[in-house]
Amino acid sequence: MEANENTIKLEYNTERSPLCMPEYGRNVKKMVDYLKTVEDRDERTRQAKAVIKVMEILNPSVKVEDNWAQRLWDHLYIMAGFDLDVDSPYPMPNPEQLDIKPMSIPLEKKPVKANHYGRNIESIIALIASEPEGENKTNMLKALAVYMRQQYLIWNKDSVADETIFEDIEKLSDYKIKVPEGMSLSKLSSDATFSRPGLNLDFNNQNNRKQGPQKRSFQRKNNQKR
């Protein structure tokens, strides 16, 4: 079947030239291209300001940046291929500045030695290792060991010996820390539970809420009789 002369040919984005500023869309790009065809400079400037208003509406996040008004005009010049003669309140940016790559910031990121403790624990261990020997360092070391045991129980198993935590501390400190002999951690209750970060499970409170105030009051009276 022969194509009708009035048939509209669909134009897909894959067949169009890529946008240098896709956040404004293809219609704004067409407006900018039209500006370049306006012969009268004053009229071209007037319409350029109207396009800036449209760009401001389509990209409101630009206002959080410093000198956002100048940035909009810079974007206009970029979409025009730096070939736009208008009375702008700001000078046209230098095209060469767009090709300058930002200076890279070197990051010294060492791998975590023990994932179940995390990087912050390693930083605390390094801090304790730099402390002078004494009662203050011993107290800091014991508080850290208690916290590390809780983290260990969250991600590993149901019980852990104090010696295991002490060995981990010495190993993570590259043996700069020597746990004092005779140090022991407080015993954990057999029904103690530790939930993983983000869960914040409180089964006792949830059960109380389900029971209602009358049932909780009845339980308290029974406990008092006992």
Tab-separated table of C-alpha atoms in Angstrom:
chain	number	residue	atom	x	y	z
A	1	MET	CA	0.000	0.000	0.000
A	2	GLU	CA	1.383	3.375	-1.023
A	3	ALA	CA	1.987	5.955	1.732
A	4	ASN	CA	-0.456	8.846	1.839
A	5	GLU	CA	1.048	12.292	1.243
A	6	ASN	CA	-0.717	13.549	4.408
A	7	THR	CA	0.752	10.793	6.596
A	8	ILE	CA	2.609	12.262	9.582
A	9	LYS	CA	6.097	10.842	10.011
A	10	LEU	CA	6.896	10.107	13.634
A	11	GLU	CA	10.198	11.448	14.907
A	12	TYR	CA	11.845	9.440	17.661
A	13	ASN	CA	14.374	10.781	20.157
A	14	THR	CA	16.811	8.103	19.034
A	15	GLU	CA	16.868	9.776	15.619
A	16	ARG	CA	17.416	13.263	17.044
A	17	SER	CA	20.656	14.916	18.071
A	18	PRO	CA	21.523	14.469	21.772
A	19	LEU	CA	20.724	17.306	24.186
A	20	CYS	CA	23.610	19.072	25.875
A	21	MET	CA	21.298	20.184	28.727
A	22	PRO	CA	18.663	17.424	29.004
A	23	GLU	CA	17.198	18.855	32.218
A	24	TYR	CA	15.463	21.563	30.176
A	25	GLY	CA	14.043	19.292	27.508
A	26	ARG	CA	13.921	19.443	23.737
A	27	ASN	CA	11.290	22.182	23.517
A	28	VAL	CA	13.552	24.663	25.304
A	29	LYS	CA	16.343	23.671	22.944
A	30	LYS	CA	14.037	24.525	20.033
A	31	MET	CA	13.323	27.912	21.633
A	32	VAL	CA	17.055	28.585	21.870
A	33	ASP	CA	17.556	27.585	18.249
A	34	TYR	CA	14.766	29.952	17.257
A	35	LEU	CA	16.427	32.834	19.163
A	36	LYS	CA	19.405	32.580	16.842
A	37	THR	CA	17.129	33.212	13.854
A	38	VAL	CA	15.677	36.483	15.250
A	39	GLU	CA	17.358	39.295	13.361
A	40	ASP	CA	16.481	42.246	15.621
A	41	ARG	CA	18.872	42.287	18.583
A	42	ASP	CA	16.474	43.972	20.989
A	43	GLU	CA	13.723	41.490	20.156
A	44	ARG	CA	16.197	38.642	20.441
A	45	THR	CA	17.216	39.846	23.901
A	46	ARG	CA	13.584	40.178	24.990
A	47	GLN	CA	12.793	36.650	23.905
A	48	ALA	CA	15.999	35.342	25.504
A	49	LYS	CA	14.811	36.692	28.877
A	50	ALA	CA	11.493	34.917	28.329
A	51	VAL	CA	13.347	31.657	27.689
A	52	ILE	CA	15.308	32.212	30.920
A	53	LYS	CA	11.994	32.428	32.794
A	54	VAL	CA	10.898	29.109	31.294
A	55	MET	CA	14.230	27.532	32.237
A	56	GLU	CA	13.819	28.768	35.803
A	57	ILE	CA	10.418	27.067	36.039
A	58	LEU	CA	11.635	23.786	34.538
A	59	ASN	CA	14.767	23.629	36.695
A	60	PRO	CA	13.823	25.118	40.108
A	61	SER	CA	16.628	23.242	41.870
A	62	VAL	CA	19.130	25.635	40.307
A	63	LYS	CA	18.076	28.234	42.895
A	64	VAL	CA	19.846	26.376	45.670
A	65	GLU	CA	23.171	27.170	44.024
A	66	ASP	CA	25.148	30.365	44.376
A	67	ASN	CA	24.748	32.864	41.515
A	68	TRP	CA	21.875	30.798	40.149
A	69	ALA	CA	20.698	33.595	37.818
A	70	GLN	CA	24.082	33.705	36.122
A	71	ARG	CA	24.066	29.930	35.899
A	72	LEU	CA	20.805	30.024	33.933
A	73	TRP	CA	22.327	32.421	31.430
A	74	ASP	CA	25.382	30.174	31.198
A	75	HIS	CA	23.091	27.256	30.398
A	76	LEU	CA	21.380	29.346	27.721
A	77	TYR	CA	24.714	30.101	26.072
A	78	ILE	CA	25.726	26.428	26.250
A	79	MET	CA	22.508	25.310	24.533
A	80	ALA	CA	23.101	27.975	21.874
A	81	GLY	CA	26.559	26.606	21.207
A	82	PHE	CA	28.094	29.885	22.476
A	83	ASP	CA	26.696	31.577	19.384
A	84	LEU	CA	24.091	33.985	20.747
A	85	ASP	CA	24.348	37.767	20.581
A	86	VAL	CA	22.077	39.269	23.252
A	87	ASP	CA	22.280	41.899	25.988
A	88	SER	CA	22.921	39.566	28.878
A	89	PRO	CA	23.461	40.812	32.462
A	90	TYR	CA	26.373	38.370	32.637
A	91	PRO	CA	29.291	37.732	30.290
A	92	MET	CA	29.233	34.686	28.068
A	93	PRO	CA	31.193	31.815	29.690
A	94	ASN	CA	34.403	30.594	28.175
A	95	PRO	CA	33.817	27.301	26.299
A	96	GLU	CA	37.268	26.081	27.309
A	97	GLN	CA	36.285	26.148	30.976
A	98	LEU	CA	33.739	23.409	30.356
A	99	ASP	CA	36.501	21.011	29.313
A	100	ILE	CA	38.439	21.450	32.567
A	101	LYS	CA	38.038	18.349	34.703
A	102	PRO	CA	37.646	18.859	38.454
A	103	MET	CA	40.649	18.102	40.609
A	104	SER	CA	40.446	14.609	41.998
A	105	ILE	CA	40.645	14.212	45.765
A	106	PRO	CA	42.687	11.174	46.781
A	107	LEU	CA	40.942	9.020	49.355
A	108	GLU	CA	42.914	6.693	51.535
A	109	LYS	CA	40.275	4.076	52.197
A	110	LYS	CA	41.590	0.955	53.832
A	111	PRO	CA	39.508	-2.225	53.789
A	112	VAL	CA	37.645	-3.059	56.987
A	113	LYS	CA	39.458	-5.787	58.905
A	114	ALA	CA	36.322	-7.150	60.594
A	115	ASN	CA	32.965	-6.370	58.960
A	116	HIS	CA	30.915	-7.388	61.989
A	117	TYR	CA	32.619	-4.651	64.026
A	118	GLY	CA	32.807	-1.931	61.406
A	119	ARG	CA	35.228	0.860	60.603
A	120	ASN	CA	34.262	3.004	63.611
A	121	ILE	CA	35.399	0.290	66.024
A	122	GLU	CA	38.798	0.272	64.334
A	123	SER	CA	39.026	4.048	64.761
A	124	ILE	CA	38.165	3.747	68.467
A	125	ILE	CA	40.769	1.030	68.925
A	126	ALA	CA	43.396	3.249	67.310
A	127	LEU	CA	42.388	6.063	69.680
A	128	ILE	CA	42.639	3.833	72.746
A	129	ALA	CA	46.016	2.544	71.572
A	130	SER	CA	47.353	6.108	71.611
A	131	GLU	CA	46.230	6.663	75.221
A	132	PRO	CA	48.817	6.412	78.014
A	133	GLU	CA	48.678	3.368	80.267
A	134	GLY	CA	46.493	3.820	83.314
A	135	GLU	CA	43.071	3.415	84.828
A	136	ASN	CA	41.409	5.651	82.228
A	137	LYS	CA	42.703	3.503	79.355
A	138	THR	CA	41.616	0.319	81.140
A	139	ASN	CA	38.065	1.672	81.611
A	140	MET	CA	37.885	2.726	77.968
A	141	LEU	CA	39.130	-0.699	76.912
A	142	LYS	CA	36.533	-2.520	79.009
A	143	ALA	CA	33.661	-0.346	77.735
A	144	LEU	CA	34.777	-1.009	74.163
A	145	ALA	CA	34.999	-4.752	74.796
A	146	VAL	CA	31.425	-4.844	76.127
A	147	TYR	CA	30.166	-3.027	73.040
A	148	MET	CA	32.160	-5.257	70.694
A	149	ARG	CA	30.692	-8.340	72.348
A	150	GLN	CA	27.196	-7.033	71.633
A	151	GLN	CA	28.105	-6.437	67.987
A	152	TYR	CA	29.623	-9.904	67.777
A	153	LEU	CA	26.451	-11.529	69.098
A	154	ILE	CA	24.270	-9.607	66.627
A	155	TRP	CA	26.026	-10.924	63.541
A	156	ASN	CA	27.545	-14.222	64.618
A	157	LYS	CA	26.343	-16.685	67.257
A	158	ASP	CA	24.595	-17.023	70.608
A	159	SER	CA	27.639	-16.838	72.879
A	160	VAL	CA	31.218	-15.616	72.781
A	161	ALA	CA	34.070	-15.934	75.241
A	162	ASP	CA	35.699	-12.835	76.713
A	163	GLU	CA	39.049	-14.073	75.434
A	164	THR	CA	37.745	-13.958	71.837
A	165	ILE	CA	36.839	-10.274	72.181
A	166	PHE	CA	40.187	-9.488	73.805
A	167	GLU	CA	42.057	-11.280	71.018
A	168	ASP	CA	40.091	-9.303	68.408
A	169	ILE	CA	40.999	-6.020	70.111
A	170	GLU	CA	44.689	-6.874	70.180
A	171	LYS	CA	44.610	-8.072	66.567
A	172	LEU	CA	42.707	-5.007	65.251
A	173	SER	CA	45.188	-2.727	67.037
A	174	ASP	CA	48.088	-4.544	65.327
A	175	TYR	CA	48.989	-5.693	68.837
A	176	LYS	CA	49.611	-2.171	70.059
A	177	ILE	CA	47.077	-2.875	72.816
A	178	LYS	CA	47.685	-5.529	75.426
A	179	VAL	CA	44.559	-6.411	77.391
A	180	PRO	CA	45.397	-6.466	81.115
A	181	GLU	CA	45.452	-9.877	82.718
A	182	GLY	CA	42.446	-10.663	84.875
A	183	MET	CA	40.054	-8.387	82.953
A	184	SER	CA	36.596	-9.891	82.599
A	185	LEU	CA	33.337	-8.658	81.199
A	186	SER	CA	30.019	-8.659	83.019
A	187	LYS	CA	27.998	-11.795	82.377
A	188	LEU	CA	25.064	-11.584	80.010
A	189	SER	CA	21.641	-12.799	81.018
A	190	SER	CA	20.680	-16.074	79.381
A	191	ASP	CA	17.586	-14.460	77.845
A	192	ALA	CA	19.395	-11.350	76.583
A	193	THR	CA	18.725	-10.640	72.902
A	194	PHE	CA	20.349	-8.196	70.512
A	195	SER	CA	18.583	-7.163	67.321
A	196	ARG	CA	20.351	-6.076	64.186
A	197	PRO	CA	20.546	-2.321	63.531
A	198	GLY	CA	17.336	-0.985	61.996
A	199	LEU	CA	14.985	-3.608	63.398
A	200	ASN	CA	14.431	-2.079	66.872
A	201	LEU	CA	12.260	-4.964	67.960
A	202	ASP	CA	10.609	-4.586	71.361
A	203	PHE	CA	8.551	-7.717	71.854
A	204	ASN	CA	7.531	-6.934	75.445
A	205	ASN	CA	6.007	-3.575	74.536
A	206	GLN	CA	4.330	-5.062	71.478
A	207	ASN	CA	2.726	-7.805	73.592
A	208	ASN	CA	1.558	-5.272	76.160
A	209	ARG	CA	-0.062	-3.157	73.467
A	210	LYS	CA	-1.885	-6.196	72.091
A	211	GLN	CA	-3.137	-7.250	75.528
A	212	GLY	CA	-4.796	-3.929	76.303
A	213	PRO	CA	-4.935	-1.992	79.582
A	214	GLN	CA	-7.513	-4.253	81.274
A	215	LYS	CA	-5.501	-7.440	80.845
A	216	ARG	CA	-2.282	-5.753	81.994
A	217	SER	CA	-4.092	-4.488	85.098
A	218	PHE	CA	-5.378	-8.004	85.800
A	219	GLN	CA	-1.859	-9.386	85.548
A	220	ARG	CA	-0.507	-6.795	87.989
A	221	LYS	CA	-3.201	-7.699	90.552
A	222	ASN	CA	-2.342	-11.393	90.264
A	223	ASN	CA	1.341	-10.643	90.735
A	224	GLN	CA	0.580	-8.632	93.877
A	225	LYS	CA	-1.447	-11.559	95.348
A	226	ARG	CA	1.488	-13.855	94.812
